[in-house]
């Protein structure tokens, strides 16, 4: 079973930045599409950003221009760079992986990280 290990969450001021990391030790991303999701208190888990294995990316409208998904193949690690953070970005952020197409529905992903809390103060 693949294990996704997340890090990088924390407490930041509005307009600040964070970079989340998601590592898959001992594996490559050759056949995986990666996604970032978030779940705020009392809300459903929602798609944030995704990356196909060929490098194409897709973002939900609310984070376009602020968040960037990327990966380092040598480290088998995917990142979510979050800039210009807003209080409404506060949530637990999860990375996820699946084989095949990048999709936005969380139920389509096979492997998940443990989640990391991002809190943006106003």
XYZ file of C-alpha atoms in Angstrom, residues 23-106:
84
model
C 5.758 12.502 -0.059
C 5.470 8.951 -1.366
C 8.625 7.230 -0.111
C 9.899 4.340 -2.189
C 7.687 5.014 -5.198
C 7.560 7.183 -8.268
C 4.770 9.320 -9.655
C 5.050 7.849 -13.142
C 1.519 6.469 -13.250
C -0.194 8.657 -10.640
C -2.339 11.713 -10.864
C -2.165 13.846 -7.728
C -4.742 16.023 -6.075
C -5.038 18.407 -3.168
C -8.306 18.637 -1.280
C -9.428 20.559 1.767
C -12.144 20.184 4.336
C -13.249 23.081 6.489
C -15.129 22.574 9.729
C -18.687 21.535 8.996
C -18.086 21.398 5.242
C -17.662 18.682 2.659
C -14.250 17.799 1.340
C -13.569 19.853 -1.779
C -11.097 19.781 -4.618
C -8.398 22.442 -4.609
C -5.730 21.566 -7.169
C -4.692 18.618 -9.282
C -1.841 17.473 -11.455
C -1.805 14.855 -14.197
C 1.241 12.629 -14.474
C 2.157 14.481 -17.686
C 2.355 17.819 -15.867
C -0.985 19.387 -16.714
C -2.600 21.178 -13.796
C -6.089 22.254 -12.828
C -7.340 24.522 -10.048
C -10.635 25.358 -8.506
C -11.647 28.945 -9.271
C -11.238 30.234 -5.732
C -7.489 29.507 -5.668
C -6.459 30.302 -9.243
C -3.609 32.775 -9.275
C -2.799 32.096 -5.630
C -2.025 28.368 -5.347
C 0.390 26.299 -7.404
C 0.720 22.528 -7.498
C 4.062 21.067 -8.499
C 6.143 17.962 -8.015
C 9.734 16.884 -7.626
C 10.136 13.498 -9.259
C 13.534 12.901 -7.691
C 11.966 13.176 -4.244
C 8.627 11.589 -5.143
C 7.016 14.632 -3.579
C 4.153 16.871 -4.631
C 3.781 20.416 -3.309
C 1.047 22.958 -2.898
C 2.409 26.487 -2.771
C -0.222 28.735 -1.230
C 0.188 32.490 -1.538
C -2.068 35.397 -0.617
C -3.854 33.232 1.907
C -7.298 34.219 3.113
C -9.222 33.220 6.247
C -11.606 31.229 4.061
C -8.672 28.996 3.099
C -8.655 27.648 6.652
C -9.156 23.884 6.512
C -7.500 20.528 6.852
C -5.636 19.915 3.605
C -5.227 16.426 2.185
C -3.115 15.118 -0.649
C -4.375 12.190 -2.673
C -3.235 9.937 -5.490
C -4.879 7.780 -8.113
C -3.863 5.955 -11.244
C -5.125 7.384 -14.505
C -6.781 10.738 -15.092
C -6.703 13.602 -12.641
C -10.238 13.953 -11.314
C -11.893 16.385 -8.935
C -14.118 13.987 -7.009
C -12.517 12.821 -3.759
